Amino acid sequence: MPINSFENYPMTWKPKLEKTNQPLYLSLVNQLEKDIADGVLLPGTKLPPQRELADFLDINVSTISRAFKVCEKNGLLSGTVGSGTFVSYDVNTNIFMTPDHSSHLVEMGSMMPEMEAISKNEITVLLQKMMTEPDFENLFQYGSLEGRKWQREAAVKLIEKSGYKTTADLLLPASGGQNAIAAILAGLFQPGDRIGTDPLTYPGIKSVAKMLGIQLVPINHDNNEISEDGLLHACKNENIKGIYIIPNYQNPTTHIMSEDCRKMIARIAKEKKLIVIEDGINSLFMEKPFPAVASYAPEQTIYIVSLSKTVAPALRLAYIAIPKNYMNDLKTALYNINISQSVFLMELSSRMIASKNVDKLVNERRKRIRKRNQLVNKYLAGYQVMGDDEVIFRWLLLPEGMDGEQFEAMAFEKGVKVYAAERFTVGKIKPIDAVRLAVAAPRSLEELEQGLKILKELLKENWI
């Protein structure tokens, strides 16, 4: 291309590649990474068509295509068939959401369960009984991948309370819900595969998918939930292999999926042979949950229920209900990446379920969460706060004039940690201006009240 036309070329990105010893496509990848980091390319920017960029740089289209694929795998770009390639909207967002209980900071970002909800007496009695039994030391050995039959049968009863009836032979335990998701993605998907999600979704699956080279594809919504047209479009044009959903108290929006939507997803999953990953992490908080999507498509759906958020943080245990055709692959994944359950925690949790102590603890937590949400309703009255009084987090829609990242930064300066919508977004579209409030995370009602007062003052100061 003539030098005098270089600056006038009508493109959103004009990379200047320097000669190096590395392959040309890697030089392009490095330049893209640098321009994103330096703010030359902002989140949501549409990149030039591959052929146009190849002409501009006087290189092969295949080189551009290869570089873009690497960047998509690394989470820098989001490619959509028919729409082009965009800089991912969460490219500069930290997806690692670790709790911070510093003395100066009110934690309302990371979803830590409230410690006051744990009945020490109930757990202590069980532990003391276990310690007196002759085979107690066996609980500190390696155990079988599946656990004991009676433990799986206890788990069946627990899962039924969350909206899904299954059988003990279809269950596998794992050391927590996040690890269950990692095993599912590692065992049933390959690098380059695509999985559909809500446009705003749980960051844990984002981090695992990125690590494994699996691309997440946002599914278009209608009435705040996945639409049939959006799911069919993703199947046809994005070639998705599976879909990840949280039907009950969706993270972060708190939305409860309608029964019609659940049936629609099940029907399309059966038609298109999709793998449905149904995360029931919040289902036990609901006294009367809708039937799970797995109820309508049991041969296509992998259902997860976990205990750390609903019962006690130390119970890092999840139960995975698995269709028979996926069982061996998932067993292999759990074994190979060593995220099977602790024998000790499995025994303790199973006894708690069988003795109905879990029911008692969950009911106690519901009562305490309601008290916390009453404070949220009191201090944030007049603002759009999504979610009901049983959910451990709320979704604050910000008034016009401030985006989520700005509000998150302002709140942090004042001593409150919340998480902006940008942390949850998938794909190229700027998310709604909102923040998630983890109402269970503060160490006490007094600390929660302190944080809510600060957030209320921030809202008043900026939008009077």
Short mmCIF file of C-alpha atoms in Angstrom, two decimals:
data_model
loop_
_atom_site.label_atom_id
_atom_site.label_comp_id
_atom_site.label_asym_id
_atom_site.label_seq_id
_atom_site.Cartn_x
_atom_site.Cartn_y
_atom_site.Cartn_z
CA MET A 1 0.00 0.00 0.00
CA PRO A 2 1.40 3.48 -0.87
CA ILE A 3 2.77 5.33 2.16
CA ASN A 4 0.73 8.46 1.51
CA SER A 5 -2.54 6.51 1.82
CA PHE A 6 -1.55 4.71 5.06
CA GLU A 7 -3.00 7.23 7.52
CA ASN A 8 -6.18 7.79 5.52
CA TYR A 9 -7.20 4.13 5.36
CA PRO A 10 -10.71 4.01 6.93
CA MET A 11 -10.19 1.34 9.58
CA THR A 12 -10.83 1.07 13.33
CA TRP A 13 -7.43 -0.56 13.86
CA LYS A 14 -4.21 0.11 11.95
CA PRO A 15 -1.53 -2.14 13.44
CA LYS A 16 2.10 -1.38 12.61
CA LEU A 17 3.97 -4.66 12.68
CA GLU A 18 7.68 -4.60 13.44
CA LYS A 19 10.03 -7.19 12.02
CA THR A 20 10.87 -9.88 14.56
CA ASN A 21 12.02 -13.47 14.55
CA GLN A 22 8.64 -14.74 15.73
CA PRO A 23 5.87 -15.87 13.35
CA LEU A 24 3.86 -13.03 11.83
CA TYR A 25 0.56 -14.10 13.38
CA LEU A 26 2.12 -13.92 16.88
CA SER A 27 3.40 -10.42 16.16
CA LEU A 28 -0.17 -9.47 15.31
CA VAL A 29 -1.42 -11.09 18.54
CA ASN A 30 1.16 -9.16 20.57
CA GLN A 31 0.24 -5.89 18.88
CA LEU A 32 -3.44 -6.46 19.60
CA GLU A 33 -2.71 -7.24 23.26
CA LYS A 34 -0.59 -4.08 23.55
CA ASP A 35 -3.18 -1.84 21.90
CA ILE A 36 -5.90 -3.16 24.21
CA ALA A 37 -3.70 -2.69 27.28
CA ASP A 38 -2.72 0.85 26.17
CA GLY A 39 -6.33 1.87 25.51
CA VAL A 40 -5.88 2.21 21.74
CA LEU A 41 -8.57 -0.45 21.31
CA LEU A 42 -11.46 -0.04 23.73
CA PRO A 43 -13.88 -2.79 24.81
CA GLY A 44 -16.64 -3.23 22.25
CA THR A 45 -14.57 -1.92 19.32
CA LYS A 46 -15.37 -3.66 16.03
CA LEU A 47 -12.21 -4.74 14.24
CA PRO A 48 -11.78 -4.46 10.46
CA PRO A 49 -12.87 -7.46 8.37
CA GLN A 50 -10.08 -10.02 8.07
CA ARG A 51 -9.65 -9.59 4.33
CA GLU A 52 -9.55 -5.83 4.66
CA LEU A 53 -6.94 -6.03 7.40
CA ALA A 54 -4.90 -8.49 5.34
CA ASP A 55 -4.93 -6.09 2.38
CA PHE A 56 -3.92 -3.23 4.64
CA LEU A 57 -0.93 -5.15 6.05
CA ASP A 58 -0.16 -6.88 2.75
CA ILE A 59 -0.24 -10.34 4.33
CA ASN A 60 -2.31 -13.51 3.88
CA VAL A 61 -5.86 -13.67 5.22
CA SER A 62 -4.93 -16.97 6.88
CA THR A 63 -2.41 -15.11 9.05
CA ILE A 64 -5.10 -12.71 10.25
CA SER A 65 -7.50 -15.59 10.85
CA ARG A 66 -4.92 -17.48 12.89
CA ALA A 67 -4.12 -14.42 15.01
CA PHE A 68 -7.80 -13.73 15.66
CA LYS A 69 -8.38 -17.32 16.74
CA VAL A 70 -5.57 -17.07 19.29
CA CYS A 71 -7.01 -13.82 20.61
CA GLU A 72 -10.52 -15.31 20.85
CA LYS A 73 -9.09 -18.25 22.77
CA ASN A 74 -7.36 -15.82 25.15
CA GLY A 75 -10.59 -13.92 25.72
CA LEU A 76 -9.48 -10.75 23.95
CA LEU A 77 -11.91 -10.94 21.04
CA SER A 78 -15.49 -12.03 20.52
CA GLY A 79 -16.39 -13.19 17.04
CA THR A 80 -20.02 -13.37 15.94
CA VAL A 81 -21.07 -14.87 12.62
CA GLY A 82 -22.61 -12.17 10.46
CA SER A 83 -21.66 -9.35 12.84
CA GLY A 84 -17.87 -9.35 12.78
CA THR A 85 -15.13 -9.47 15.40
CA PHE A 86 -15.13 -7.21 18.46
CA VAL A 87 -12.86 -6.50 21.40
CA SER A 88 -14.49 -8.40 24.29
CA TYR A 89 -16.29 -6.09 26.65
CA ASP A 90 -14.78 -7.69 29.76
CA VAL A 91 -11.24 -7.71 28.37
CA ASN A 92 -9.94 -5.30 31.03
CA THR A 93 -12.10 -6.62 33.86
CA ASN A 94 -10.75 -8.73 36.68
CA ILE A 95 -12.81 -11.93 36.79
CA PHE A 96 -11.15 -13.26 39.94
CA MET A 97 -13.61 -12.39 42.68
CA THR A 98 -11.86 -13.08 45.95
CA PRO A 99 -13.30 -11.92 49.29
CA ASP A 100 -11.62 -9.13 51.23
CA HIS A 101 -12.50 -8.84 54.90
CA SER A 102 -10.03 -6.05 55.67
CA SER A 103 -11.02 -4.05 58.71
CA HIS A 104 -11.60 -0.92 56.62
CA LEU A 105 -13.67 -2.58 53.91
CA VAL A 106 -17.28 -3.80 53.89
CA GLU A 107 -17.29 -6.91 51.67
CA MET A 108 -20.33 -6.92 49.39
CA GLY A 109 -18.60 -8.19 46.28
CA SER A 110 -17.57 -11.82 46.67
CA MET A 111 -20.48 -14.10 47.57
CA MET A 112 -19.31 -15.39 50.93
CA PRO A 113 -22.04 -17.07 53.00
CA GLU A 114 -22.81 -15.26 56.25
CA MET A 115 -21.01 -17.00 59.10
CA GLU A 116 -23.72 -16.25 61.64
CA ALA A 117 -26.02 -18.64 59.76
CA ILE A 118 -24.00 -21.69 60.74
CA SER A 119 -25.31 -23.62 63.71
CA LYS A 120 -22.09 -24.69 65.43
CA ASN A 121 -24.01 -26.97 67.75
CA GLU A 122 -25.51 -29.09 64.95
CA ILE A 123 -22.18 -29.61 63.23
CA THR A 124 -20.25 -30.12 66.47
CA VAL A 125 -22.59 -32.89 67.66
CA LEU A 126 -22.10 -34.80 64.41
CA LEU A 127 -18.33 -34.35 64.50
CA GLN A 128 -18.09 -35.54 68.10
CA LYS A 129 -20.11 -38.64 67.29
CA MET A 130 -17.93 -39.39 64.24
CA MET A 131 -14.76 -39.08 66.35
CA THR A 132 -15.91 -41.79 68.75
CA GLU A 133 -16.50 -44.36 66.03
CA PRO A 134 -13.85 -47.10 65.53
CA ASP A 135 -13.33 -46.42 61.81
CA PHE A 136 -12.97 -42.64 62.20
CA GLU A 137 -9.37 -42.67 60.91
CA ASN A 138 -10.57 -44.18 57.63
CA LEU A 139 -12.16 -40.84 56.80
CA PHE A 140 -8.67 -39.44 56.21
CA GLN A 141 -7.81 -41.96 53.51
CA TYR A 142 -8.48 -41.87 49.80
CA GLY A 143 -11.96 -43.05 48.94
CA SER A 144 -13.83 -44.23 45.88
CA LEU A 145 -14.67 -41.72 43.18
CA GLU A 146 -18.40 -42.35 43.52
CA GLY A 147 -18.64 -42.40 47.32
CA ARG A 148 -20.82 -44.89 49.16
CA LYS A 149 -24.25 -45.87 47.92
CA TRP A 150 -26.07 -44.56 51.02
CA GLN A 151 -24.29 -41.21 50.59
CA ARG A 152 -25.48 -40.93 47.02
CA GLU A 153 -29.00 -41.90 48.10
CA ALA A 154 -28.92 -39.10 50.69
CA ALA A 155 -27.81 -36.72 47.95
CA VAL A 156 -30.77 -37.78 45.79
CA LYS A 157 -33.13 -36.51 48.48
CA LEU A 158 -31.25 -33.22 48.68
CA ILE A 159 -31.35 -32.72 44.91
CA GLU A 160 -35.08 -33.41 44.86
CA LYS A 161 -35.56 -30.41 47.19
CA SER A 162 -33.88 -28.26 44.53
CA GLY A 163 -36.35 -29.30 41.82
CA TYR A 164 -34.91 -32.43 40.19
CA LYS A 165 -35.63 -36.12 40.76
CA THR A 166 -32.74 -38.42 39.88
CA THR A 167 -31.30 -41.74 41.03
CA ALA A 168 -28.17 -42.70 43.01
CA ASP A 169 -26.56 -44.51 40.08
CA LEU A 170 -26.46 -41.25 38.09
CA LEU A 171 -24.64 -39.21 40.77
CA LEU A 172 -21.00 -38.27 41.20
CA PRO A 173 -19.61 -36.06 43.97
CA ALA A 174 -17.02 -33.34 43.39
CA SER A 175 -15.14 -30.96 45.66
CA GLY A 176 -17.37 -27.93 45.09
CA GLY A 177 -19.52 -26.45 42.36
CA GLN A 178 -16.68 -24.58 40.64
CA ASN A 179 -14.63 -27.77 40.45
CA ALA A 180 -17.65 -29.63 39.09
CA ILE A 181 -17.90 -27.08 36.27
CA ALA A 182 -14.17 -27.45 35.57
CA ALA A 183 -14.52 -31.23 35.33
CA ILE A 184 -17.53 -30.99 33.01
CA LEU A 185 -15.77 -28.61 30.63
CA ALA A 186 -12.53 -30.60 30.70
CA GLY A 187 -14.25 -33.97 30.26
CA LEU A 188 -16.95 -33.21 27.71
CA PHE A 189 -15.60 -30.30 25.66
CA GLN A 190 -12.51 -29.63 23.57
CA PRO A 191 -10.45 -26.47 23.00
CA GLY A 192 -12.27 -24.41 20.39
CA ASP A 193 -15.74 -25.64 21.37
CA ARG A 194 -18.43 -23.05 22.05
CA ILE A 195 -20.90 -22.91 24.93
CA GLY A 196 -23.91 -20.60 25.05
CA THR A 197 -24.58 -18.53 28.17
CA ASP A 198 -26.65 -15.61 29.35
CA PRO A 199 -25.09 -12.28 28.27
CA LEU A 200 -24.29 -11.76 31.97
CA THR A 201 -23.12 -14.92 33.68
CA TYR A 202 -21.22 -16.46 36.57
CA PRO A 203 -17.53 -15.46 36.31
CA GLY A 204 -16.42 -18.92 37.42
CA ILE A 205 -17.38 -20.46 34.11
CA LYS A 206 -15.68 -17.58 32.31
CA SER A 207 -12.36 -18.30 34.02
CA VAL A 208 -12.57 -22.08 33.45
CA ALA A 209 -13.59 -21.67 29.80
CA LYS A 210 -10.71 -19.27 29.18
CA MET A 211 -8.23 -21.65 30.81
CA LEU A 212 -9.43 -24.56 28.64
CA GLY A 213 -9.68 -22.61 25.37
CA ILE A 214 -13.48 -22.86 25.23
CA GLN A 215 -15.40 -19.86 23.92
CA LEU A 216 -18.56 -18.58 25.59
CA VAL A 217 -21.27 -17.21 23.31
CA PRO A 218 -23.95 -14.86 24.68
CA ILE A 219 -27.50 -15.92 23.81
CA ASN A 220 -29.96 -13.14 22.97
CA HIS A 221 -32.63 -12.47 25.57
CA ASP A 222 -36.35 -11.77 25.47
CA ASN A 223 -38.08 -10.62 28.68
CA ASN A 224 -34.81 -10.99 30.61
CA GLU A 225 -34.24 -14.65 29.75
CA ILE A 226 -32.84 -16.75 26.93
CA SER A 227 -35.05 -16.52 23.86
CA GLU A 228 -35.92 -19.35 21.51
CA ASP A 229 -34.78 -17.36 18.48
CA GLY A 230 -31.51 -16.53 20.24
CA LEU A 231 -30.80 -20.14 21.14
CA LEU A 232 -31.64 -21.43 17.66
CA HIS A 233 -29.46 -18.71 16.12
CA ALA A 234 -26.53 -19.75 18.33
CA CYS A 235 -27.01 -23.39 17.37
CA LYS A 236 -27.10 -22.62 13.65
CA ASN A 237 -24.60 -19.78 13.32
CA GLU A 238 -22.28 -20.14 16.31
CA ASN A 239 -22.23 -23.95 16.33
CA ILE A 240 -22.54 -24.15 20.11
CA LYS A 241 -22.02 -27.57 21.64
CA GLY A 242 -23.64 -26.81 24.97
CA ILE A 243 -25.34 -24.21 27.13
CA TYR A 244 -24.69 -23.11 30.72
CA ILE A 245 -27.63 -21.84 32.78
CA ILE A 246 -28.54 -20.88 36.36
CA PRO A 247 -32.36 -21.04 36.27
CA ASN A 248 -32.97 -20.15 39.93
CA TYR A 249 -31.67 -16.77 41.12
CA GLN A 250 -29.43 -16.33 38.10
CA ASN A 251 -26.03 -14.90 38.95
CA PRO A 252 -25.79 -11.90 38.81
CA THR A 253 -29.30 -10.72 37.82
CA THR A 254 -31.31 -12.78 40.40
CA HIS A 255 -33.77 -13.72 37.61
CA ILE A 256 -35.87 -16.86 38.09
CA MET A 257 -36.33 -18.59 34.74
CA SER A 258 -39.93 -19.15 33.69
CA GLU A 259 -41.25 -22.67 33.28
CA ASP A 260 -41.90 -22.01 29.58
CA CYS A 261 -38.26 -21.05 29.07
CA ARG A 262 -37.08 -24.18 30.86
CA LYS A 263 -39.22 -26.36 28.62
CA MET A 264 -38.02 -24.49 25.52
CA ILE A 265 -34.35 -25.00 26.39
CA ALA A 266 -35.00 -28.69 27.09
CA ARG A 267 -36.80 -29.15 23.77
CA ILE A 268 -34.09 -27.46 21.71
CA ALA A 269 -31.36 -29.31 23.61
CA LYS A 270 -32.95 -32.61 22.62
CA GLU A 271 -33.43 -31.50 19.01
CA LYS A 272 -29.91 -30.11 18.60
CA LYS A 273 -28.11 -32.60 20.89
CA LEU A 274 -26.84 -29.82 23.14
CA ILE A 275 -25.16 -30.53 26.48
CA VAL A 276 -27.04 -28.51 29.10
CA ILE A 277 -25.00 -27.59 32.18
CA GLU A 278 -27.62 -26.63 34.76
CA ASP A 279 -26.17 -24.97 37.84
CA GLY A 280 -28.54 -25.33 40.78
CA ILE A 281 -26.27 -23.46 43.18
CA ASN A 282 -29.09 -21.25 44.51
CA SER A 283 -31.99 -23.66 44.14
CA LEU A 284 -32.03 -24.80 47.77
CA PHE A 285 -32.81 -21.23 48.86
CA MET A 286 -36.20 -21.56 47.15
CA GLU A 287 -38.88 -23.27 49.22
CA LYS A 288 -40.82 -24.26 46.08
CA PRO A 289 -38.53 -24.18 43.04
CA PHE A 290 -39.78 -24.81 39.51
CA PRO A 291 -38.89 -28.21 38.02
CA ALA A 292 -35.30 -28.17 36.77
CA VAL A 293 -34.54 -28.10 33.05
CA ALA A 294 -33.05 -31.55 33.68
CA SER A 295 -36.58 -32.77 34.49
CA TYR A 296 -37.59 -32.14 30.88
CA ALA A 297 -34.35 -33.26 29.20
CA PRO A 298 -32.59 -35.73 31.55
CA GLU A 299 -30.53 -37.31 28.75
CA GLN A 300 -29.07 -33.93 27.74
CA THR A 301 -28.63 -32.20 31.08
CA ILE A 302 -25.89 -32.30 33.70
CA TYR A 303 -27.31 -30.95 36.94
CA ILE A 304 -25.15 -29.53 39.76
CA VAL A 305 -26.12 -28.76 43.35
CA SER A 306 -23.56 -27.66 45.94
CA LEU A 307 -23.42 -27.01 49.69
CA SER A 308 -20.86 -24.28 50.41
CA LYS A 309 -23.15 -21.36 49.56
CA THR A 310 -26.35 -22.85 50.97
CA VAL A 311 -25.16 -24.65 54.11
CA ALA A 312 -21.59 -23.80 55.23
CA PRO A 313 -18.50 -22.45 53.40
CA ALA A 314 -16.26 -25.30 54.56
CA LEU A 315 -18.54 -27.92 52.97
CA ARG A 316 -16.82 -27.74 49.60
CA LEU A 317 -18.94 -30.48 48.11
CA ALA A 318 -21.09 -30.71 45.01
CA TYR A 319 -23.28 -33.46 43.60
CA ILE A 320 -23.45 -33.91 39.85
CA ALA A 321 -26.43 -35.72 38.29
CA ILE A 322 -25.16 -37.08 34.99
CA PRO A 323 -26.78 -38.80 31.99
CA LYS A 324 -25.36 -42.29 31.48
CA ASN A 325 -23.78 -41.42 28.14
CA TYR A 326 -21.56 -38.78 29.81
CA MET A 327 -20.75 -40.72 32.98
CA ASN A 328 -17.45 -42.34 31.97
CA ASP A 329 -16.00 -39.16 30.47
CA LEU A 330 -16.85 -37.19 33.58
CA LYS A 331 -15.47 -39.86 35.90
CA THR A 332 -12.22 -39.77 33.95
CA ALA A 333 -12.05 -35.98 34.15
CA LEU A 334 -12.66 -35.94 37.91
CA TYR A 335 -9.97 -38.57 38.40
CA ASN A 336 -7.37 -37.07 36.05
CA ILE A 337 -7.54 -33.52 37.37
CA ASN A 338 -7.90 -34.75 40.96
CA ILE A 339 -10.97 -32.79 42.00
CA SER A 340 -12.92 -35.66 43.51
CA GLN A 341 -14.40 -35.13 46.96
CA SER A 342 -12.82 -35.39 50.41
CA VAL A 343 -13.91 -38.62 52.14
CA PHE A 344 -14.21 -36.76 55.43
CA LEU A 345 -16.40 -33.97 54.02
CA MET A 346 -18.45 -36.51 52.09
CA GLU A 347 -19.20 -38.43 55.29
CA LEU A 348 -20.00 -35.30 57.29
CA SER A 349 -22.23 -33.82 54.59
CA SER A 350 -24.06 -37.09 53.98
CA ARG A 351 -24.81 -37.49 57.68
CA MET A 352 -26.07 -33.93 57.82
CA ILE A 353 -28.41 -34.61 54.90
CA ALA A 354 -29.62 -37.94 56.26
CA SER A 355 -30.28 -36.49 59.74
CA LYS A 356 -32.07 -33.49 58.18
CA ASN A 357 -29.58 -31.10 59.78
CA VAL A 358 -29.05 -29.63 56.31
CA ASP A 359 -32.76 -28.77 56.14
CA LYS A 360 -32.49 -27.05 59.49
CA LEU A 361 -29.40 -25.08 58.48
CA VAL A 362 -30.92 -24.01 55.17
CA ASN A 363 -34.08 -22.83 56.94
CA GLU A 364 -31.97 -20.90 59.45
CA ARG A 365 -30.11 -19.27 56.59
CA ARG A 366 -33.35 -18.29 54.86
CA LYS A 367 -34.47 -16.47 58.01
CA ARG A 368 -31.19 -14.62 58.35
CA ILE A 369 -31.07 -13.75 54.67
CA ARG A 370 -34.59 -12.32 54.89
CA LYS A 371 -33.43 -10.04 57.72
CA ARG A 372 -30.51 -8.88 55.63
CA ASN A 373 -32.69 -8.23 52.61
CA GLN A 374 -35.10 -6.23 54.74
CA LEU A 375 -32.19 -3.87 55.37
CA VAL A 376 -31.48 -3.72 51.62
CA ASN A 377 -35.14 -2.90 50.94
CA LYS A 378 -35.08 -0.21 53.63
CA TYR A 379 -31.92 1.63 52.62
CA LEU A 380 -32.27 1.29 48.84
CA ALA A 381 -36.00 2.01 48.69
CA GLY A 382 -36.75 4.06 45.61
CA TYR A 383 -34.01 2.43 43.52
CA GLN A 384 -34.35 -0.57 41.21
CA VAL A 385 -33.06 -3.51 43.24
CA MET A 386 -33.79 -6.89 41.69
CA GLY A 387 -34.21 -10.13 43.64
CA ASP A 388 -36.48 -11.25 46.46
CA ASP A 389 -35.83 -11.66 50.17
CA GLU A 390 -34.56 -15.25 49.93
CA VAL A 391 -31.59 -14.64 47.65
CA ILE A 392 -28.08 -14.01 49.03
CA PHE A 393 -27.31 -11.28 46.49
CA ARG A 394 -29.18 -8.42 44.84
CA TRP A 395 -28.88 -6.67 41.51
CA LEU A 396 -28.87 -2.86 41.72
CA LEU A 397 -29.80 -1.12 38.47
CA LEU A 398 -28.04 2.25 38.53
CA PRO A 399 -29.84 5.47 37.67
CA GLU A 400 -28.91 7.11 34.40
CA GLY A 401 -25.54 8.80 34.36
CA MET A 402 -23.15 6.30 35.95
CA ASP A 403 -21.91 2.95 34.70
CA GLY A 404 -21.16 -0.05 36.84
CA GLU A 405 -17.37 0.22 36.78
CA GLN A 406 -17.48 3.84 37.92
CA PHE A 407 -19.85 3.01 40.76
CA GLU A 408 -17.71 0.03 41.82
CA ALA A 409 -14.64 2.29 41.99
CA MET A 410 -16.49 4.99 43.91
CA ALA A 411 -17.88 2.48 46.40
CA PHE A 412 -14.42 1.00 46.94
CA GLU A 413 -13.02 4.45 47.70
CA LYS A 414 -15.70 4.86 50.36
CA GLY A 415 -14.96 1.45 51.87
CA VAL A 416 -17.52 -0.88 50.25
CA LYS A 417 -16.66 -3.62 47.79
CA VAL A 418 -19.32 -4.37 45.14
CA TYR A 419 -19.02 -5.90 41.67
CA ALA A 420 -20.03 -4.16 38.45
CA ALA A 421 -21.95 -5.73 35.59
CA GLU A 422 -18.79 -5.60 33.45
CA ARG A 423 -17.32 -8.46 35.50
CA PHE A 424 -20.14 -10.76 34.40
CA THR A 425 -20.50 -9.83 30.74
CA VAL A 426 -19.89 -12.21 27.85
CA GLY A 427 -19.18 -10.98 24.33
CA LYS A 428 -19.10 -7.61 22.63
CA ILE A 429 -22.10 -5.73 24.02
CA LYS A 430 -21.76 -3.15 26.80
CA PRO A 431 -23.73 -4.50 29.77
CA ILE A 432 -26.52 -2.73 31.59
CA ASP A 433 -25.40 -0.17 34.20
CA ALA A 434 -25.70 -2.25 37.36
CA VAL A 435 -23.79 -3.73 40.30
CA ARG A 436 -24.22 -6.94 42.26
CA LEU A 437 -24.56 -6.65 46.02
CA ALA A 438 -23.57 -9.74 48.01
CA VAL A 439 -25.86 -9.20 51.00
CA ALA A 440 -24.65 -12.34 52.80
CA ALA A 441 -20.96 -11.41 52.68
CA PRO A 442 -20.73 -8.76 55.48
CA ARG A 443 -19.78 -10.31 58.81
CA SER A 444 -22.80 -8.96 60.67
CA LEU A 445 -26.08 -7.09 60.22
CA GLU A 446 -24.35 -4.01 61.57
CA GLU A 447 -21.62 -4.22 58.94
CA LEU A 448 -24.20 -4.75 56.19
CA GLU A 449 -26.12 -1.71 57.43
CA GLN A 450 -22.92 0.34 57.37
CA GLY A 451 -22.26 -0.66 53.76
CA LEU A 452 -25.82 0.08 52.66
CA LYS A 453 -25.68 3.55 54.22
CA ILE A 454 -22.54 4.30 52.21
CA LEU A 455 -24.10 3.03 48.97
CA LYS A 456 -27.26 5.08 49.61
CA GLU A 457 -25.20 8.24 50.11
CA LEU A 458 -23.26 7.57 46.91
CA LEU A 459 -26.50 7.22 44.98
CA LYS A 460 -27.86 10.45 46.49
CA GLU A 461 -24.70 12.44 45.85
CA ASN A 462 -24.53 11.52 42.19
CA TRP A 463 -28.16 11.40 41.08
CA ILE A 464 -30.15 14.04 42.95
#
